[in-house]
XYZ file of N, CA and C in Angstrom:
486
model
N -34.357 78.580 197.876
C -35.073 77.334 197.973
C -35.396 77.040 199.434
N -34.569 76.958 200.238
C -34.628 76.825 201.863
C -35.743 78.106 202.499
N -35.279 79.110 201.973
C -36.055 80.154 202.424
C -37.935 79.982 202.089
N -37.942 79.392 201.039
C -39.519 79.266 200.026
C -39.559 78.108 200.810
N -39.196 76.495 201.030
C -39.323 75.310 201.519
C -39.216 74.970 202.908
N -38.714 75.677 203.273
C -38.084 75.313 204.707
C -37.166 74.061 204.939
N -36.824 73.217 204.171
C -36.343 71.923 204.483
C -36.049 71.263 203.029
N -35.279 70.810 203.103
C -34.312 69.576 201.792
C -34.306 68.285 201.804
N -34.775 67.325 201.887
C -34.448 66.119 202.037
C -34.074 65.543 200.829
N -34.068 65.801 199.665
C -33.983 65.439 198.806
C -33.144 66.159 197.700
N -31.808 65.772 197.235
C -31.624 66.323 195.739
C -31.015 65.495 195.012
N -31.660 65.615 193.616
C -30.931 65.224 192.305
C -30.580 65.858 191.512
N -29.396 65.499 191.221
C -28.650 66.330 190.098
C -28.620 65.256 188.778
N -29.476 66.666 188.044
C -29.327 65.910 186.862
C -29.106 67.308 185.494
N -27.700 67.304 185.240
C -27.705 68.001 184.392
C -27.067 67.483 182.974
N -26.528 67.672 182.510
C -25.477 67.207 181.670
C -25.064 68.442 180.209
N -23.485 68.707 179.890
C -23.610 68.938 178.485
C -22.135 68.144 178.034
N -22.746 68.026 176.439
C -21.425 67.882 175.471
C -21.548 68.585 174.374
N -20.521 69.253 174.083
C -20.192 69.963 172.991
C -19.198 69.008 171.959
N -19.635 68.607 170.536
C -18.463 68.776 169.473
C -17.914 67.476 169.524
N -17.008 67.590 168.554
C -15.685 67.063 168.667
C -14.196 66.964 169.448
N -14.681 66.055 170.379
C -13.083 66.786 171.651
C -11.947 65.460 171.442
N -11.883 65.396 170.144
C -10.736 64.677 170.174
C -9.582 65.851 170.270
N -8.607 65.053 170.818
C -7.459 66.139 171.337
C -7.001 67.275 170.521
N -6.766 66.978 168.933
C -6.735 68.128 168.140
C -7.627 69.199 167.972
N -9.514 68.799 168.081
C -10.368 69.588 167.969
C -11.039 69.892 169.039
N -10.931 69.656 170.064
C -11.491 70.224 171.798
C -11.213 71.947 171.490
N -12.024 72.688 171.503
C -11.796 73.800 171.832
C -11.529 73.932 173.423
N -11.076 74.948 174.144
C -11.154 75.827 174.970
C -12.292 75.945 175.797
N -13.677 77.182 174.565
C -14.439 77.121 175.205
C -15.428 75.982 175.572
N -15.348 75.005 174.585
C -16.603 73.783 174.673
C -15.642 72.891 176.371
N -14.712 72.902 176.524
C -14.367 72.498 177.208
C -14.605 72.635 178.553
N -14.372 74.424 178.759
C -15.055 75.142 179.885
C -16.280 75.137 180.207
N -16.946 75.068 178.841
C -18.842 74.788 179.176
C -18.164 73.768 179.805
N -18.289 72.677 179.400
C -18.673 71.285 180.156
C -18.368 71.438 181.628
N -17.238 71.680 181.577
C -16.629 71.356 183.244
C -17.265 72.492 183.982
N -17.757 73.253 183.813
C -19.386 74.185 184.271
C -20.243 73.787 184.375
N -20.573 73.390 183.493
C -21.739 72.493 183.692
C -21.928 70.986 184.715
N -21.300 70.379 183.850
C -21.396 69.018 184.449
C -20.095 68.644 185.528
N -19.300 69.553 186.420
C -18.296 69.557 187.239
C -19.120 70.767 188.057
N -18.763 71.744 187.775
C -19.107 73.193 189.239
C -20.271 72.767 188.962
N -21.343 72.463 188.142
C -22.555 72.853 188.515
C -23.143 71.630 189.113
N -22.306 70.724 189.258
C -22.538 69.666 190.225
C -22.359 70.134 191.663
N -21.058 70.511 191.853
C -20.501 70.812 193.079
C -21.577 72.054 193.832
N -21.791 72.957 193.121
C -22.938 74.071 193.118
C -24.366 74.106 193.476
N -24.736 72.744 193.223
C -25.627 72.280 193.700
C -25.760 71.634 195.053
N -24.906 70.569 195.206
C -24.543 70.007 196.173
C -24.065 70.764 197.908
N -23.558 72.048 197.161
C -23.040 72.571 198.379
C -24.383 73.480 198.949
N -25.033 73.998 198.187
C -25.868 74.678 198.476
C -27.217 74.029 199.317
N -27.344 73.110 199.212
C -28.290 72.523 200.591
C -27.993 71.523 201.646
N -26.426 71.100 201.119
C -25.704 70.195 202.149
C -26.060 70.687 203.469
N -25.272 72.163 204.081
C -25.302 72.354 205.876
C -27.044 72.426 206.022
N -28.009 72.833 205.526
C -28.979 72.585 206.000
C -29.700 71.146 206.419
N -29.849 70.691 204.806
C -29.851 68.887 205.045
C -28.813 68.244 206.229
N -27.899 68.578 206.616
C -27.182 67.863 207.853
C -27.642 68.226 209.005
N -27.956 69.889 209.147
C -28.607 70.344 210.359
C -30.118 69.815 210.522
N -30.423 69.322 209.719
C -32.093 68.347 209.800
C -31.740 67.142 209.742
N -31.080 66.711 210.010
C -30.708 64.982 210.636
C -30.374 64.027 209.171
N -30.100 65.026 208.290
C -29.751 64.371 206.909
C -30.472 64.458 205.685
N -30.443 63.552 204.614
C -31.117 63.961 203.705
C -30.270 62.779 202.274
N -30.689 62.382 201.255
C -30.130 62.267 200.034
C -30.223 62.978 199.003
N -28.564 62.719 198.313
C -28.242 63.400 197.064
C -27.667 62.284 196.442
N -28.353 62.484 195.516
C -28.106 61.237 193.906
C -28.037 62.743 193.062
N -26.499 62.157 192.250
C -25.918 62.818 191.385
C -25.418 62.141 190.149
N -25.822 62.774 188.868
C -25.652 61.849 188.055
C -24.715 62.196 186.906
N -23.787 60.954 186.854
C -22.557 61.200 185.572
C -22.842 60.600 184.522
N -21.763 59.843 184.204
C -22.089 58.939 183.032
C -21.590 57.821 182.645
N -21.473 56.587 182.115
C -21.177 55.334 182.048
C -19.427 56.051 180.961
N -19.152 57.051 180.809
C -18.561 57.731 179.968
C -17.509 57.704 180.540
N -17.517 58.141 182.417
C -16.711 58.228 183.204
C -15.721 56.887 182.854
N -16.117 56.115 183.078
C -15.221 54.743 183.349
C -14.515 54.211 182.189
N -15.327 54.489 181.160
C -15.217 53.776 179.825
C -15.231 54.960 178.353
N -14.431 56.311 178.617
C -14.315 57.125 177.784
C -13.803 57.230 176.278
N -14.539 57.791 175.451
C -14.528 57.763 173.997
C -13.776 58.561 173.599
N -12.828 58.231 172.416
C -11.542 60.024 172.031
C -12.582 61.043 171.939
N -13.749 60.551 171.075
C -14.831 61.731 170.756
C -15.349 62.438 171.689
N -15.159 61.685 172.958
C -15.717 62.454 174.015
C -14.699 62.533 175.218
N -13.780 62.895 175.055
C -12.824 63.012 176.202
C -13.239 63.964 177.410
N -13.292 65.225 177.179
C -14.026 65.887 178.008
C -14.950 65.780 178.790
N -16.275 65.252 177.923
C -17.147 65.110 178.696
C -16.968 63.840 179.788
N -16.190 62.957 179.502
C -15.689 61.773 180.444
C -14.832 62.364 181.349
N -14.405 63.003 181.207
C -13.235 63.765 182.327
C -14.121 64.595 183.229
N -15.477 65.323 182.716
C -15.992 66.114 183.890
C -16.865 65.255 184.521
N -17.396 64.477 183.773
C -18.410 63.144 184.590
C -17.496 62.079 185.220
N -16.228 62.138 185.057
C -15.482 61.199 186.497
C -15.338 62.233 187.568
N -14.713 63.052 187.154
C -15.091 64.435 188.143
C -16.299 64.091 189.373
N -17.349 64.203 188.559
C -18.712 63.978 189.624
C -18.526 62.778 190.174
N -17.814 61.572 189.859
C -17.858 60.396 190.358
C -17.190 60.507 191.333
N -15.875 61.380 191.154
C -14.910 61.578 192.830
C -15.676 62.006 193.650
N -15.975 63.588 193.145
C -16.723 64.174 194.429
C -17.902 63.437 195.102
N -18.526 62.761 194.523
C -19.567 62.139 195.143
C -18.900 61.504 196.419
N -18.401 60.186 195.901
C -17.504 59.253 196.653
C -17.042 60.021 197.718
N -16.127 61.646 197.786
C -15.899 62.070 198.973
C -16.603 62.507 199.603
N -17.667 63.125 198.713
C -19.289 63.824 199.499
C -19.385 62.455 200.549
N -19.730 61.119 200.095
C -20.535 60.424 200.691
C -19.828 59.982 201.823
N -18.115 60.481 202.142
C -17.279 59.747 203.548
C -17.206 60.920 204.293
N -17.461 62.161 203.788
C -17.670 63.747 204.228
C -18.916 64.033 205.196
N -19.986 63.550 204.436
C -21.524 64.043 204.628
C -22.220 62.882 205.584
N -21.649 61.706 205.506
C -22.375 60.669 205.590
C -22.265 60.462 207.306
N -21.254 60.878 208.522
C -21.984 60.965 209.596
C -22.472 62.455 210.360
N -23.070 62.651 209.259
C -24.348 63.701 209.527
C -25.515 63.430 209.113
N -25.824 62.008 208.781
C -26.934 61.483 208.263
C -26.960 61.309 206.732
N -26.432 61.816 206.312
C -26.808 62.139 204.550
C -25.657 60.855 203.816
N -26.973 60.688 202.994
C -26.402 59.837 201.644
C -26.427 60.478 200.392
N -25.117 60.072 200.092
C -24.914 60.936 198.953
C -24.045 59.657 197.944
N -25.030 59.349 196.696
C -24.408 58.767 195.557
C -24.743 59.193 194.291
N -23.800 58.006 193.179
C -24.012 58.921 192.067
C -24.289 57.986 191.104
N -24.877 57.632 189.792
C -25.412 56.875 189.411
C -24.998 57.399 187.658
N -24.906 56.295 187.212
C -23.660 56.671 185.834
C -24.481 55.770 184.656
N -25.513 56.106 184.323
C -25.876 55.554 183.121
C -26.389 55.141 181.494
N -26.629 54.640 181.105
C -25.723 54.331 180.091
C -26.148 55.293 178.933
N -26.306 54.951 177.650
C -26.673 56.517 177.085
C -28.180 56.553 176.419
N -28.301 57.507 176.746
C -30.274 57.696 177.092
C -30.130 58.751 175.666
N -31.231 58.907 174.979
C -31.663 59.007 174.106
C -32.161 60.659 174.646
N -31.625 62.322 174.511
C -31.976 63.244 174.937
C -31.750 63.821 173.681
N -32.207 65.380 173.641
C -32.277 66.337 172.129
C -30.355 66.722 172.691
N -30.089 66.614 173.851
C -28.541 67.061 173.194
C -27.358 66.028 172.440
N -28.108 64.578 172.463
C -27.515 63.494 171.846
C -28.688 62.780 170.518
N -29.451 63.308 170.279
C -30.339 62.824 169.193
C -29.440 62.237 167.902
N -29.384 63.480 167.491
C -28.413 62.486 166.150
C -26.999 62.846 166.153
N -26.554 61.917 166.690
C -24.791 61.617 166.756
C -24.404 61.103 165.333
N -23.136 61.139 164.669
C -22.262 60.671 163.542
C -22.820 59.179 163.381
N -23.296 58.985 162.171
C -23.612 57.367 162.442
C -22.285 56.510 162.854
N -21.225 56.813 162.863
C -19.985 56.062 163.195
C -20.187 56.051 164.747
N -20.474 57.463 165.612
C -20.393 56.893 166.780
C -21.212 56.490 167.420
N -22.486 56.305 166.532
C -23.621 55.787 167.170
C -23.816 54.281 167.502
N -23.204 53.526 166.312
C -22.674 52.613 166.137
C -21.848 52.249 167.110
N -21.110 53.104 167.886
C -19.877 52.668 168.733
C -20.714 52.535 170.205
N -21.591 53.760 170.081
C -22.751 54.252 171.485
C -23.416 52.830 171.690
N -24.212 52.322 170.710
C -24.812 51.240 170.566
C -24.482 49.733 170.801
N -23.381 49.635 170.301
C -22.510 48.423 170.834
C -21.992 48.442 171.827
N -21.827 49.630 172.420
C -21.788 49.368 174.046
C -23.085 49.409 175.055
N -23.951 49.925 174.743
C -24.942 49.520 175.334
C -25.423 48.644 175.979
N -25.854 47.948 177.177
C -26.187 46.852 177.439
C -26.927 46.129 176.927
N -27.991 46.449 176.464
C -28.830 45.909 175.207
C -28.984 46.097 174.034
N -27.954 46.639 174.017
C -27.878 47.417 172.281
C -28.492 47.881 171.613
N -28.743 49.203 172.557
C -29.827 49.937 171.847
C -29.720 51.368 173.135
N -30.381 52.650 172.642
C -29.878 53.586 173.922
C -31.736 53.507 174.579
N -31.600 53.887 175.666
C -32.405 54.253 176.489
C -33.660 55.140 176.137
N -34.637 54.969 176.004
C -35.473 56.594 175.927
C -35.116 57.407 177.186
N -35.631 58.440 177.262
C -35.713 59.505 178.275
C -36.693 59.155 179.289
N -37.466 58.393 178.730
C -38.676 57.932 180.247
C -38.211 56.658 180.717
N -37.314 56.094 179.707
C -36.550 54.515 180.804
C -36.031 55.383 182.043
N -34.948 56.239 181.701
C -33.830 56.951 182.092
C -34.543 57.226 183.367
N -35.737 57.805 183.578
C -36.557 58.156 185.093
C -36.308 56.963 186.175
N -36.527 56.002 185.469
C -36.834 54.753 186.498
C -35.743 54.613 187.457
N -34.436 55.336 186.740
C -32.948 55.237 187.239
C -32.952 56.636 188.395
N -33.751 57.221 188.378
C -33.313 58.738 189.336
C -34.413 58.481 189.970
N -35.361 58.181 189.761
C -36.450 58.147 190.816
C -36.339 57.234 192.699
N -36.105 56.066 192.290
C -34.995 55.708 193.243
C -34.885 54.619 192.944
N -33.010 55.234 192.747
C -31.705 54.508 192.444
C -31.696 53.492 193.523
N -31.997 51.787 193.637
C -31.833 51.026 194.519
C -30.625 51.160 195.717
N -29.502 51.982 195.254
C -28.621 52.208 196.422
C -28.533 53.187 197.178
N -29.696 53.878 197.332
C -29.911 55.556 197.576
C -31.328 54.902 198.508
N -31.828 53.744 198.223
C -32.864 53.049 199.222
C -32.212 53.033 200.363
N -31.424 51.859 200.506
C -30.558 51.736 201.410
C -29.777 51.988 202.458
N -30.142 52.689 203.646
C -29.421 53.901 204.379
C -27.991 53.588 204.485
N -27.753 52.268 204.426
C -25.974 52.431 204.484
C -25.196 52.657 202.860
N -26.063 52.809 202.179
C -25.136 52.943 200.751
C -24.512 54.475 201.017
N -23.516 54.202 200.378
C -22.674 55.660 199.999
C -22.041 55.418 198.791
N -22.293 56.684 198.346
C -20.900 56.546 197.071
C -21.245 56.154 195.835
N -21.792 55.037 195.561
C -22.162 54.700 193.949
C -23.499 54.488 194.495
């Protein structure tokens, strides 16, 4: 990317997976390892890979994104709340790490957006998805932009962290 671009000022991470049923009896192994691959290293993986350049160019932002899951985790989804607080630490240290080298680095956790890897959930936990919602109801995928495009605290040159 550096080599094709010459320069970074900008990254977002936006990946996400969940696999299954991870209540504690039925979490497999492997669905487990996806995730924390995915949505843990392949956070970190990203992040590291244009950090020393973006600092050696007087900085840059990284908005990284978890999930409202982090804070407020479901039995059904244990995992995936465990690798999306994950991203919430590292950010937070990215941003006391990175941040006098110019770079802002936060992470933005929200709420549950309407994608083909969450389309049709158990009507029981949709029901549960839904009532927590802030408006009670999930997000489309083109609300969800308005949130990464820029995150009001990623405006801000002194924000760090969330």
């Amino acid at each position: 990317m550096l080599d094709r671009h010459g320069k970074v000022g900008i990254l977002i991470n936006n990946a996400g997976l969940s696999i299954g049923d991870q209540r504690a009896e039925m979490l497999s192994e492997s669905a487990m390892g996806a995730m924390l691959s995915v949505n843990l290293k392949g956070t970190v993986k990203c992040v590291r890979a244009p950090a020393p350049a973006m600092a050696k160019n007087g900085g840059g932002v990284i908005t990284n994104t978890a999930s409202i899951l982090a804070g407020s985790p479901l039995p059904v989804a244990a995992a995936y709340a465990a690798s999306e607080a994950g991203v919430i630490a590292f950010t937070q240290a990215w941003s006391r790490e990175l941040g006098p080298s110019g770079m802002r680095v936060n992470v933005i956790a929200p709420g549950f957006i309407e994608t083909l890897m969450n389309r049709s959930p158990p009507p029981r936990l949709a029901q549960t998805l839904v009532a927590r919602a802030p408006r009670g109801a999930w997000a489309g995928h083109r609300k969800s932009r308005l949130c990464t495009s820029f995150p009001p605290p990623a405006r801000r040159p002194s924000s760090m962290g969330r």
